Amino acid sequence: MVPTLYIVIPCYNEQEVLPITAPMFLNKIKQLVSEGKITEDSRVLFVNDGSKDGTWEIIRGLAEADRHFIGISQSRNRGHQNAVLAGLMEAKERCDVTVSIDCDGQDDINAVDRMLDAYAEGCEVVYGVRSSRETDSFFKRSTAQGFYRFLSGMGAEVVYNHADYRLISSRVLREFEGFREVNLFLRGMIPLVGFKSTTVEYARTERLAGESKYPLKKMLALAVDGVTSLSVKPLRLITGFGVVVALISFIGCLWALITALCGNAVQGWASMTCIVCFVGGVQLICLGIIGEYVGKIYMETKQRPRYIISERTWEEEK
Ligand code: UDP
Ligand code: MG
C-alpha cells in the first residue's frame, strides 16, 4: 500500500529561510508522488511556533499557492520540541507516516527517499543520523558532541548524532500519545515507544539563511532537560558521591583525633576551612540536582497542555 506522508516542519522566526526551503520540500513531495512512493494526499505541514516576524504570513501565502502546503500556528512560542509534537499529533490521523525536519535546510531532505524505503521494509521509526559535522563551526560541533556524550553518560539513551530529523509511522505516534509528560525530549522518548527502527545517514550542511535559534544557553537547557526527563542516574551519582565523601570524612576524623592527641589541636585552620567550603559546595550542588527533579515533578503535576493551536490554514478555506 502506498503511504500518505506528512513532512512536519517547526518554524520560529524563519522568514529569511522559508522562501528558500519551502520549494525544496514541495519538490520532494512532488518527486515522491510521481515515483509512486507516496500518495497525492501527502502534505508539507508547517508549525509556526509563535514567530514574531512574518513567518506565519509566509506560511499562509504558501498554503494559498499550493494545496500541498498546510500550516498550523501555536498560540505563542513554546519551543522546538512542543512545536514538533503539535505537528506530529496534528498529522497522525491524516497520514500513514510523518517525517519531522528543521526548516533551515541543514538536514538533507533527499534522505527521505531512503527513510521511506526503510519504512517499506517494515521499520516504523527511521532516525536521520548526521554522517559529518564538517560544516558546523568548531564550537557548535564540539558542544554538540559533548551534548551526546553527557546524555549517554547520565543514562539518557539517545541515538548518537541524531537530532529531530526522523520518520515515524502514525501507528507509533498513536502509541506515543500515551506518553503524557509535559517535559518533552522527543529524541529520547521515541526510542522508548519501541517498534522496529533503523538509522539513515545524511550529510548536514550549513543553515541556508537566518540565524540559529539554538544558542548555547538553550542547548544546555535541552541537555539538562533531556537527562532529568529520561533518567534518575544523577540522583544515584550524588548518593554514590555522598558515600565517598563520608568515607573520606572518616579518615579526616581519625587524623583530627590523632593530631589532637599529639597536642597540636590549634593547627589545621586551613584544612578545616577547605573541608567546610568543599562540603558546603557539594551539598548545594546535590540540593540543586534534587531540586531539578522536584521542579520537573511540579511541572508534571500541573498537567498543562503541551501545545495550543490557535490557527490552521485549512480552517480558513471553509
Ligand atoms: N525552532 C522552533 N521554536 C524555537 C526554536 C527553534 O520551532 O523556539 C525551530 C526552528 O525554526 C528550526 C528548528 O527549530 O526549524 C531548529 O532550530 P535551529 O536551526 O535554529 O537550531 P540548530 O540547527 O542551530 O541547532
Ligand atoms: Mg538548524
Short mmCIF file of C-alpha atoms and ligand atoms in Angstrom, two decimals:
data_model
loop_
_atom_site.label_atom_id
_atom_site.label_comp_id
_atom_site.label_asym_id
_atom_site.label_seq_id
_atom_site.Cartn_x
_atom_site.Cartn_y
_atom_site.Cartn_z
CA MET A 1 0.00 0.00 0.00
CA VAL A 2 1.32 3.44 -0.91
CA PRO A 3 1.58 5.60 2.25
CA THR A 4 0.47 9.19 2.76
CA LEU A 5 3.40 11.28 4.01
CA TYR A 6 3.28 14.42 6.15
CA ILE A 7 6.52 16.39 6.45
CA VAL A 8 6.31 18.26 9.78
CA ILE A 9 8.39 21.42 9.97
CA PRO A 10 8.69 23.66 13.06
CA CYS A 11 9.36 27.31 12.25
CA TYR A 12 10.32 30.08 14.63
CA ASN A 13 11.21 33.47 13.15
CA GLU A 14 12.25 31.88 9.87
CA GLN A 15 11.11 34.46 7.32
CA GLU A 16 14.57 34.57 5.72
CA VAL A 17 14.89 30.86 5.12
CA LEU A 18 11.32 29.70 4.47
CA PRO A 19 11.04 31.11 0.93
CA ILE A 20 14.24 29.21 0.05
CA THR A 21 13.47 25.86 1.67
CA ALA A 22 9.68 25.59 1.16
CA PRO A 23 10.07 24.85 -2.60
CA MET A 24 12.63 22.16 -1.73
CA PHE A 25 10.10 20.38 0.47
CA LEU A 26 7.39 20.75 -2.15
CA ASN A 27 9.64 19.37 -4.89
CA LYS A 28 10.43 16.40 -2.71
CA ILE A 29 6.71 15.67 -2.23
CA LYS A 30 6.07 16.01 -5.97
CA GLN A 31 9.02 13.82 -6.88
CA LEU A 32 7.92 11.09 -4.43
CA VAL A 33 4.34 11.27 -5.72
CA SER A 34 5.50 10.92 -9.32
CA GLU A 35 7.65 7.93 -8.37
CA GLY A 36 4.59 6.34 -6.77
CA LYS A 37 6.24 6.20 -3.33
CA ILE A 38 3.62 8.34 -1.57
CA THR A 39 0.03 9.32 -2.29
CA GLU A 40 -1.21 12.57 -3.74
CA ASP A 41 -2.70 13.39 -0.30
CA SER A 42 0.77 13.91 1.15
CA ARG A 43 1.45 17.33 2.64
CA VAL A 44 4.10 19.69 3.96
CA LEU A 45 2.84 20.74 7.41
CA PHE A 46 4.45 23.88 8.84
CA VAL A 47 4.13 24.56 12.55
CA ASN A 48 4.54 28.23 13.35
CA ASP A 49 5.97 28.37 16.87
CA GLY A 50 4.68 31.81 17.83
CA SER A 51 7.04 33.65 15.48
CA LYS A 52 7.38 37.39 15.93
CA ASP A 53 8.28 38.09 12.30
CA GLY A 54 6.38 37.39 9.06
CA THR A 55 6.73 33.59 9.22
CA TRP A 56 3.00 32.86 9.65
CA GLU A 57 2.09 35.21 6.77
CA ILE A 58 4.57 33.38 4.56
CA ILE A 59 3.09 30.01 5.57
CA ARG A 60 -0.43 31.24 4.82
CA GLY A 61 0.74 32.51 1.45
CA LEU A 62 2.34 29.14 0.66
CA ALA A 63 -0.87 27.32 1.64
CA GLU A 64 -2.86 29.51 -0.74
CA ALA A 65 -0.38 28.98 -3.56
CA ASP A 66 -0.22 25.17 -3.39
CA ARG A 67 -2.54 22.72 -1.68
CA HIS A 68 0.40 20.52 -0.69
CA PHE A 69 1.37 23.20 1.83
CA ILE A 70 -0.64 23.43 5.05
CA GLY A 71 0.15 25.10 8.35
CA ILE A 72 -0.84 25.37 11.98
CA SER A 73 0.13 28.11 14.38
CA GLN A 74 0.86 27.77 18.09
CA SER A 75 -0.74 30.43 20.26
CA ARG A 76 2.72 31.51 21.46
CA ASN A 77 6.34 30.44 21.37
CA ARG A 78 6.65 27.16 23.24
CA GLY A 79 9.94 25.86 21.91
CA HIS A 80 11.06 23.47 19.22
CA GLN A 81 10.04 20.23 20.96
CA ASN A 82 6.47 21.36 21.61
CA ALA A 83 6.17 22.64 18.06
CA VAL A 84 7.26 19.29 16.62
CA LEU A 85 4.86 17.46 18.95
CA ALA A 86 1.97 19.71 17.91
CA GLY A 87 2.70 18.96 14.25
CA LEU A 88 3.04 15.22 14.77
CA MET A 89 -0.19 14.99 16.76
CA GLU A 90 -2.00 17.05 14.15
CA ALA A 91 -0.66 14.84 11.37
CA LYS A 92 -1.13 11.41 12.89
CA GLU A 93 -4.79 10.89 11.97
CA ARG A 94 -4.36 12.19 8.45
CA CYS A 95 -1.41 10.20 7.22
CA ASP A 96 0.42 6.89 7.48
CA VAL A 97 3.85 8.24 8.04
CA THR A 98 5.46 11.52 9.22
CA VAL A 99 8.90 12.98 8.75
CA SER A 100 9.95 15.79 11.08
CA ILE A 101 12.69 18.09 9.83
CA ASP A 102 14.00 21.59 10.62
CA CYS A 103 13.02 24.33 8.23
CA ASP A 104 16.51 25.75 7.71
CA GLY A 105 17.68 23.28 5.07
CA GLN A 106 20.51 21.93 7.24
CA ASP A 107 19.19 18.41 7.07
CA ASP A 108 19.30 16.85 3.61
CA ILE A 109 15.69 16.34 2.50
CA ASN A 110 16.84 13.69 -0.01
CA ALA A 111 17.36 11.28 2.89
CA VAL A 112 13.54 10.97 2.98
CA ASP A 113 13.72 8.61 -0.02
CA ARG A 114 15.85 6.16 1.95
CA MET A 115 13.69 6.63 5.05
CA LEU A 116 10.63 5.64 3.03
CA ASP A 117 12.48 2.61 1.67
CA ALA A 118 13.20 1.54 5.24
CA TYR A 119 9.53 2.11 6.11
CA ALA A 120 8.50 -0.06 3.15
CA GLU A 121 10.75 -2.78 4.56
CA GLY A 122 8.86 -2.70 7.85
CA CYS A 123 10.65 -0.12 10.01
CA GLU A 124 8.21 2.05 11.96
CA VAL A 125 10.83 4.61 13.07
CA VAL A 126 13.81 5.76 10.99
CA TYR A 127 16.35 8.05 12.64
CA GLY A 128 18.26 10.52 10.49
CA VAL A 129 21.88 10.44 11.65
CA ARG A 130 24.48 13.05 10.68
CA SER A 131 27.42 11.49 8.91
CA SER A 132 29.61 14.58 9.19
CA ARG A 133 29.63 17.86 11.01
CA GLU A 134 32.37 19.46 8.95
CA THR A 135 30.28 22.47 8.02
CA ASP A 136 29.33 23.24 11.64
CA SER A 137 31.65 25.67 13.42
CA PHE A 138 34.23 24.07 15.70
CA PHE A 139 32.32 25.42 18.69
CA LYS A 140 28.94 24.04 17.58
CA ARG A 141 30.50 20.71 16.67
CA SER A 142 32.28 20.19 19.96
CA THR A 143 29.37 21.38 22.10
CA ALA A 144 27.00 19.10 20.19
CA GLN A 145 29.31 16.10 20.61
CA GLY A 146 29.72 16.92 24.30
CA PHE A 147 25.92 17.02 24.49
CA TYR A 148 25.53 13.40 23.27
CA ARG A 149 28.38 12.16 25.48
CA PHE A 150 26.89 13.90 28.52
CA LEU A 151 23.45 12.43 27.82
CA SER A 152 24.62 8.85 27.44
CA GLY A 153 26.96 9.21 30.45
CA MET A 154 23.96 10.28 32.51
CA GLY A 155 21.88 7.31 31.44
CA ALA A 156 19.67 9.02 28.86
CA GLU A 157 19.70 6.75 25.82
CA VAL A 158 19.73 8.71 22.58
CA VAL A 159 20.75 7.77 19.05
CA TYR A 160 24.22 9.29 18.54
CA ASN A 161 24.25 12.32 16.24
CA HIS A 162 20.50 12.16 15.71
CA ALA A 163 18.56 15.38 16.16
CA ASP A 164 14.89 15.66 15.32
CA TYR A 165 15.06 14.54 11.69
CA ARG A 166 13.20 11.25 11.69
CA LEU A 167 10.44 9.24 10.14
CA ILE A 168 7.71 7.99 12.47
CA SER A 169 4.71 5.95 11.41
CA SER A 170 1.28 7.02 12.61
CA ARG A 171 0.99 3.67 14.37
CA VAL A 172 3.93 4.60 16.61
CA LEU A 173 2.50 8.10 17.07
CA ARG A 174 -0.78 6.69 18.33
CA GLU A 175 1.14 4.72 20.98
CA PHE A 176 3.30 7.76 21.68
CA GLU A 177 0.19 9.76 22.53
CA GLY A 178 0.07 7.77 25.78
CA PHE A 179 3.34 9.41 26.90
CA ARG A 180 1.68 12.29 28.69
CA GLU A 181 4.71 14.09 30.12
CA VAL A 182 4.98 17.83 29.68
CA ASN A 183 8.79 17.85 29.82
CA LEU A 184 9.48 16.89 26.25
CA PHE A 185 12.66 15.40 24.89
CA LEU A 186 11.46 13.69 21.75
CA ARG A 187 14.72 12.15 20.60
CA GLY A 188 14.96 10.29 23.91
CA MET A 189 11.26 9.46 24.20
CA ILE A 190 10.61 7.99 20.75
CA PRO A 191 13.05 5.07 21.29
CA LEU A 192 11.06 4.22 24.44
CA VAL A 193 7.98 3.51 22.32
CA GLY A 194 9.85 0.65 20.71
CA PHE A 195 8.90 -0.95 17.37
CA LYS A 196 11.35 -1.83 14.62
CA SER A 197 13.69 1.04 13.84
CA THR A 198 16.79 1.84 11.85
CA THR A 199 19.04 4.77 11.00
CA VAL A 200 19.76 6.58 7.76
CA GLU A 201 22.92 8.67 7.33
CA TYR A 202 22.94 12.08 5.71
CA ALA A 203 25.37 14.96 5.42
CA ARG A 204 24.44 18.01 7.44
CA THR A 205 25.10 21.30 5.73
CA GLU A 206 25.06 24.93 6.81
CA ARG A 207 21.89 26.85 7.53
CA LEU A 208 20.74 28.32 4.20
CA ALA A 209 19.71 31.68 5.71
CA GLY A 210 18.86 33.32 9.01
CA GLU A 211 20.43 32.52 12.37
CA SER A 212 20.44 29.53 14.68
CA LYS A 213 17.62 29.58 17.23
CA TYR A 214 19.60 27.28 19.50
CA PRO A 215 22.26 29.34 21.27
CA LEU A 216 24.48 27.68 23.88
CA LYS A 217 22.06 28.60 26.66
CA LYS A 218 19.18 26.71 25.02
CA MET A 219 21.49 23.76 24.22
CA LEU A 220 22.47 23.49 27.88
CA ALA A 221 18.83 23.73 28.97
CA LEU A 222 17.93 20.98 26.48
CA ALA A 223 20.74 18.77 27.79
CA VAL A 224 19.64 19.19 31.42
CA ASP A 225 16.01 18.64 30.42
CA GLY A 226 16.97 15.56 28.44
CA VAL A 227 18.81 13.97 31.32
CA THR A 228 16.28 14.78 34.02
CA SER A 229 13.34 13.72 31.84
CA LEU A 230 14.83 10.38 30.92
CA SER A 231 16.98 9.18 33.77
CA VAL A 232 17.45 9.27 37.55
CA LYS A 233 21.14 8.47 37.23
CA PRO A 234 22.20 11.91 38.59
CA LEU A 235 20.37 11.13 41.83
CA ARG A 236 22.23 7.83 42.12
CA LEU A 237 25.51 9.57 41.32
CA ILE A 238 25.08 12.02 44.16
CA THR A 239 24.25 9.17 46.54
CA GLY A 240 27.46 7.46 45.48
CA PHE A 241 29.34 10.70 45.87
CA GLY A 242 27.89 11.14 49.36
CA VAL A 243 29.22 7.69 50.32
CA VAL A 244 32.70 8.60 49.04
CA VAL A 245 32.71 11.91 50.94
CA ALA A 246 31.54 10.11 54.11
CA LEU A 247 34.44 7.66 53.80
CA ILE A 248 36.95 10.46 53.35
CA SER A 249 35.41 12.24 56.35
CA PHE A 250 36.04 9.15 58.41
CA ILE A 251 39.74 9.31 57.56
CA GLY A 252 39.65 13.05 58.35
CA CYS A 253 38.14 12.32 61.76
CA LEU A 254 40.90 9.84 62.56
CA TRP A 255 43.51 12.38 61.51
CA ALA A 256 41.90 15.08 63.66
CA LEU A 257 41.79 12.77 66.66
CA ILE A 258 45.42 11.74 66.29
CA THR A 259 46.53 15.36 65.87
CA ALA A 260 44.57 16.35 68.98
CA LEU A 261 46.13 13.52 71.00
CA CYS A 262 49.59 14.66 69.87
CA GLY A 263 48.82 18.08 71.32
CA ASN A 264 48.70 20.06 68.02
CA ALA A 265 44.97 20.79 68.09
CA VAL A 266 45.13 24.51 67.23
CA GLN A 267 46.81 23.88 63.93
CA GLY A 268 44.71 22.87 60.95
CA TRP A 269 42.78 26.07 60.30
CA ALA A 270 43.43 25.83 56.54
CA SER A 271 42.32 22.20 56.29
CA MET A 272 39.22 22.96 58.35
CA THR A 273 38.22 25.88 56.11
CA CYS A 274 38.80 23.82 52.96
CA ILE A 275 36.65 20.97 54.22
CA VAL A 276 33.80 23.26 55.29
CA CYS A 277 33.81 25.10 51.95
CA PHE A 278 34.11 21.90 49.92
CA VAL A 279 31.36 20.01 51.70
CA GLY A 280 29.12 23.10 51.68
CA GLY A 281 29.57 23.44 47.91
CA VAL A 282 28.94 19.76 47.30
CA GLN A 283 25.76 19.88 49.35
CA LEU A 284 24.46 22.84 47.40
CA ILE A 285 25.12 21.07 44.08
CA CYS A 286 23.34 17.95 45.32
CA LEU A 287 20.41 20.03 46.52
CA GLY A 288 20.31 21.69 43.10
CA ILE A 289 20.14 18.31 41.36
CA ILE A 290 17.35 17.14 43.64
CA GLY A 291 15.63 20.50 43.11
CA GLU A 292 15.80 19.98 39.35
CA TYR A 293 13.76 16.79 39.77
CA VAL A 294 11.35 18.43 42.22
CA GLY A 295 10.80 21.16 39.61
CA LYS A 296 10.09 18.50 37.00
CA ILE A 297 7.54 16.84 39.29
CA TYR A 298 5.94 20.24 39.90
CA MET A 299 5.54 20.90 36.19
CA GLU A 300 4.27 17.36 35.54
CA THR A 301 1.60 17.54 38.25
CA LYS A 302 0.16 20.71 36.72
CA GLN A 303 -0.61 18.76 33.53
CA ARG A 304 -0.81 21.88 31.43
CA PRO A 305 -1.50 21.40 27.73
CA ARG A 306 1.69 20.79 25.80
CA TYR A 307 0.65 22.92 22.87
CA ILE A 308 -2.23 25.16 21.94
CA ILE A 309 -3.06 25.60 18.28
CA SER A 310 -4.57 28.98 17.58
CA GLU A 311 -4.87 28.89 13.78
CA ARG A 312 -4.89 26.45 10.91
CA THR A 313 -4.53 27.32 7.26
CA TRP A 314 -7.27 24.94 6.17
CA GLU A 315 -9.97 26.19 8.53
CA GLU A 316 -9.83 29.48 6.73
CA GLU A 317 -10.62 27.77 3.44
CA LYS A 318 -14.04 26.65 4.64
N1 UDP B 1 12.52 26.31 16.43
C1 UDP B 1 11.21 26.39 16.94
N2 UDP B 1 10.99 27.03 18.14
C2 UDP B 1 12.01 27.58 18.87
C3 UDP B 1 13.33 27.47 18.36
C4 UDP B 1 13.54 26.83 17.16
O1 UDP B 1 10.26 25.90 16.32
O2 UDP B 1 11.74 28.16 19.92
C5 UDP B 1 12.74 25.61 15.15
C6 UDP B 1 13.49 26.42 14.12
O3 UDP B 1 12.63 27.24 13.35
C7 UDP B 1 14.13 25.32 13.27
C8 UDP B 1 14.39 24.22 14.29
O4 UDP B 1 13.57 24.51 15.42
O5 UDP B 1 13.27 24.81 12.28
C9 UDP B 1 15.83 24.12 14.69
O6 UDP B 1 16.34 25.37 15.06
P1 UDP B 1 17.77 25.87 14.59
O7 UDP B 1 18.01 25.50 13.17
O8 UDP B 1 17.86 27.32 14.90
O9 UDP B 1 18.73 25.05 15.55
P2 UDP B 1 20.19 24.47 15.19
O10 UDP B 1 20.06 23.73 13.90
O11 UDP B 1 21.08 25.65 15.08
O12 UDP B 1 20.50 23.58 16.34
MG MG B 2 19.33 24.40 12.22
#
